[in-house]
Backbone as JSON, one array per atom type, in Angstrom:
{
  "sequence": "MQPLSFCVYVLRSEQDGLFYIGFTTNLKRRLEEHAEGKSRATACRRPFKLVYCEYHLDKADALRREHYFKSTIGKRSLRLMIRKALAKDIAMG",
  "N": [[93.35, 20.81, -30.04], [93.22, 18.06, -32.2], [90.46, 15.84, -32.64], [90.33, 12.31, -31.94], [89.34, 10.53, -34.48], [89.13, 8.22, -36.02], [88.49, 4.88, -35.87], [89.71, 1.67, -35.2], [88.46, -1.48, -34.74], [87.81, -4.53, -32.92], [85.84, -7.32, -32.95], [84.57, -10.16, -31.25], [83.1, -13.11, -32.1], [80.51, -14.56, -30.32], [79.39, -16.85, -31.04], [81.09, -18.42, -32.76], [83.63, -17.82, -31.89], [85.48, -16.48, -33.44], [87.3, -13.65, -34.78], [86.2, -10.41, -35.87], [87.34, -7.78, -37.71], [87.32, -4.34, -38.01], [86.78, -0.97, -39.3], [85.84, 2.33, -38.47], [84.17, 5.54, -38.22], [82.39, 6.05, -36.34], [81.91, 4.45, -33.67], [79.87, 3.61, -31.87], [77.5, 3.62, -33.45], [78.28, 1.76, -35.4], [78.62, -0.6, -33.91], [75.99, -1.01, -33.12], [74.86, -1.55, -35.62], [76.1, -3.99, -36.23], [75.05, -5.56, -34.14], [72.35, -5.56, -34.79], [72.32, -7.02, -37.08], [72.81, -5.8, -39.53], [75.04, -5.84, -41.07], [76.3, -7.62, -43.67], [78.57, -9.21, -43.56], [78.75, -10.06, -40.93], [76.28, -10.8, -39.93], [75.3, -13.48, -39.68], [76.88, -14.47, -37.68], [76.37, -13.51, -35.18], [75.79, -13.33, -31.6], [78.07, -10.55, -30.91], [81.03, -9.52, -29.17], [82.69, -6.63, -28.16], [86.11, -6.57, -28.18], [88.4, -5.13, -28.46], [89.59, -1.87, -29.24], [90.97, 0.89, -30.99], [91.91, 4.27, -31.43], [92.67, 6.65, -33.98], [94.34, 9.58, -35.26], [94.61, 9.99, -37.95], [93.17, 8.92, -40.98], [94.4, 7.22, -42.86], [96.38, 5.99, -41.3], [94.77, 4.52, -39.53], [93.45, 2.78, -41.3], [95.64, 1.37, -42.25], [96.4, 0.05, -39.92], [94.13, -1.54, -39.47], [94.33, -3.21, -41.72], [96.74, -4.49, -41.07], [95.99, -5.91, -38.7], [94.35, -7.78, -39.88], [96.08, -9.44, -41.15], [98.11, -12.43, -41.0], [100.3, -12.29, -39.14], [99.49, -10.01, -37.79], [97.09, -10.82, -36.59], [98.12, -12.65, -34.81], [99.68, -10.94, -33.18], [97.63, -9.34, -32.15], [96.17, -11.22, -30.64], [98.1, -11.73, -28.65], [98.24, -9.21, -27.46], [95.73, -8.94, -26.27], [95.38, -11.14, -24.68], [94.84, -11.72, -21.94], [92.3, -10.62, -21.56], [90.86, -12.17, -23.37], [91.18, -14.69, -22.2], [89.78, -14.36, -19.79], [87.25, -13.9, -20.84], [86.68, -16.33, -22.1], [86.72, -18.04, -19.89], [84.53, -17.1, -18.47], [82.41, -17.5, -20.18]],
  "CA": [[93.8, 19.46, -30.35], [92.34, 17.35, -33.13], [89.87, 14.65, -32.01], [90.63, 10.98, -32.49], [88.1, 10.26, -35.21], [89.15, 6.99, -36.82], [88.57, 3.75, -34.93], [89.88, 0.27, -35.61], [87.85, -2.25, -33.66], [87.83, -5.98, -33.05], [84.73, -8.03, -32.32], [84.71, -11.62, -31.14], [81.8, -13.76, -32.2], [80.21, -15.47, -29.22], [78.92, -18.08, -31.66], [82.18, -19.26, -33.25], [84.89, -17.43, -31.27], [86.38, -15.83, -34.39], [87.34, -12.2, -34.77], [85.85, -9.55, -37.0], [88.15, -6.58, -37.58], [86.74, -3.3, -38.83], [87.16, 0.43, -39.21], [84.67, 3.21, -38.48], [84.29, 6.87, -37.62], [81.34, 6.14, -35.32], [81.91, 3.11, -33.1], [78.56, 3.27, -31.29], [76.59, 3.28, -34.56], [78.74, 0.54, -36.06], [78.31, -1.73, -33.03], [74.54, -1.23, -33.23], [74.62, -2.2, -36.92], [76.49, -5.4, -36.09], [74.1, -6.22, -33.24], [71.06, -5.68, -35.47], [72.46, -7.85, -38.27], [72.8, -4.97, -40.73], [76.28, -6.08, -41.8], [76.27, -8.96, -44.29], [79.75, -9.97, -43.16], [78.67, -10.56, -39.56], [74.9, -11.08, -39.51], [75.09, -14.88, -39.31], [77.8, -14.86, -36.61], [75.99, -12.79, -33.96], [76.15, -12.01, -31.11], [79.48, -10.19, -30.83], [81.51, -8.75, -28.01], [83.82, -5.77, -28.49], [87.25, -6.99, -27.38], [89.52, -4.21, -28.61], [89.45, -0.76, -30.17], [91.98, 1.93, -30.87], [91.58, 5.44, -32.22], [93.78, 7.3, -34.68], [94.1, 10.92, -35.79], [94.68, 9.96, -39.4], [92.43, 7.81, -41.58], [95.35, 6.28, -43.49], [96.99, 5.21, -40.22], [93.77, 3.57, -39.02], [93.24, 1.74, -42.32], [96.86, 0.54, -42.25], [96.33, -0.8, -38.72], [93.1, -2.54, -39.74], [94.91, -4.17, -42.66], [97.72, -5.27, -40.3], [95.29, -6.87, -37.83], [93.76, -8.83, -40.72], [97.15, -10.31, -41.63], [98.44, -13.53, -40.09], [101.13, -11.81, -38.04], [98.68, -9.06, -37.04], [96.16, -11.59, -35.73], [98.95, -13.2, -33.73], [99.99, -9.82, -32.28], [96.39, -8.97, -31.48], [95.9, -12.23, -29.59], [99.04, -11.5, -27.56], [97.89, -7.95, -26.8], [94.49, -9.05, -25.5], [95.28, -12.53, -24.21], [94.19, -11.82, -20.63], [90.87, -10.36, -21.76], [90.29, -13.34, -24.02], [91.15, -15.78, -21.22], [88.67, -14.08, -18.88], [86.02, -14.06, -21.61], [86.45, -17.77, -22.29], [86.43, -18.61, -18.58], [83.19, -16.66, -18.05], [81.35, -17.92, -21.08]],
  "C": [[92.75, 18.78, -31.23], [91.76, 16.1, -32.46], [90.33, 13.37, -32.7], [89.37, 10.47, -33.17], [88.02, 8.89, -35.85], [89.45, 5.79, -35.92], [88.75, 2.42, -35.67], [89.35, -0.56, -34.45], [87.88, -3.74, -33.97], [86.66, -6.55, -32.26], [85.07, -9.5, -32.26], [83.31, -12.21, -31.16], [81.61, -14.7, -31.02], [79.7, -16.8, -29.75], [80.07, -19.0, -32.08], [83.56, -18.89, -32.7], [85.86, -16.71, -32.19], [86.26, -14.32, -34.3], [86.73, -11.6, -36.03], [86.59, -8.24, -36.74], [87.59, -5.53, -38.53], [87.26, -1.92, -38.53], [85.88, 1.27, -39.26], [85.04, 4.59, -37.95], [83.24, 7.07, -36.54], [81.16, 4.74, -34.72], [80.54, 2.71, -32.56], [77.58, 2.84, -32.38], [76.99, 1.97, -35.21], [78.45, -0.69, -35.21], [76.82, -2.05, -33.06], [74.2, -1.93, -34.54], [74.98, -3.68, -36.86], [75.47, -6.16, -35.24], [72.76, -6.47, -33.91], [71.13, -6.51, -36.75], [72.47, -7.07, -39.57], [74.08, -5.09, -41.54], [76.25, -7.5, -42.35], [77.41, -9.84, -43.8], [79.61, -10.62, -41.78], [77.29, -11.02, -39.12], [74.71, -12.51, -39.02], [75.98, -15.34, -38.16], [77.51, -14.16, -35.29], [75.69, -13.76, -32.84], [77.66, -11.82, -31.05], [79.77, -9.46, -29.54], [82.69, -7.92, -28.51], [84.98, -6.17, -27.59], [88.44, -6.04, -27.47], [89.12, -3.07, -29.54], [90.6, 0.21, -29.92], [91.64, 3.05, -31.84], [92.84, 6.06, -32.81], [93.36, 8.7, -35.14], [93.94, 10.91, -37.3], [93.99, 8.72, -39.97], [93.37, 6.77, -42.18], [96.03, 5.4, -42.43], [96.02, 4.14, -39.7], [93.54, 2.44, -40.03], [94.45, 0.81, -42.42], [96.85, -0.43, -41.07], [95.29, -1.89, -38.9], [93.66, -3.62, -40.66], [95.93, -5.08, -41.95], [97.03, -6.32, -39.43], [94.65, -8.0, -38.62], [94.8, -9.77, -41.29], [97.43, -11.4, -40.59], [99.25, -13.05, -38.89], [100.37, -10.8, -37.18], [97.7, -9.75, -36.11], [96.92, -12.19, -34.55], [99.28, -12.12, -32.71], [98.76, -9.41, -31.49], [96.07, -9.95, -30.36], [96.84, -12.06, -28.4], [98.67, -10.25, -26.77], [96.68, -8.11, -25.88], [94.31, -10.43, -24.88], [94.6, -12.66, -22.85], [92.69, -11.58, -20.74], [90.19, -11.55, -22.41], [90.18, -14.51, -23.05], [90.0, -15.58, -20.24], [87.33, -14.31, -19.57], [85.68, -15.53, -21.79], [86.08, -18.43, -20.98], [85.01, -18.28, -18.12], [82.09, -17.25, -18.92], [81.51, -19.32, -21.51]]
}
């Protein structure tokens, strides 16, 4: 069986509460880069919490999903999918 190599992930900034949606083939390394401020897109919005990730067999499928989550309707769907996790996160922090 082919490994699930392509990850779409969603981070939530603990500073401003906004999402960052990305794609990677190495989630652990990518999360470390975000935490260390090595990503220009997120350095000023740290710290982040991983709130969602999903893996795909095909790179094109993962990139299509990332693009969808960045759309208005995709962000709405994402919020519905993880609404309980977000509610717990807000209540705790």
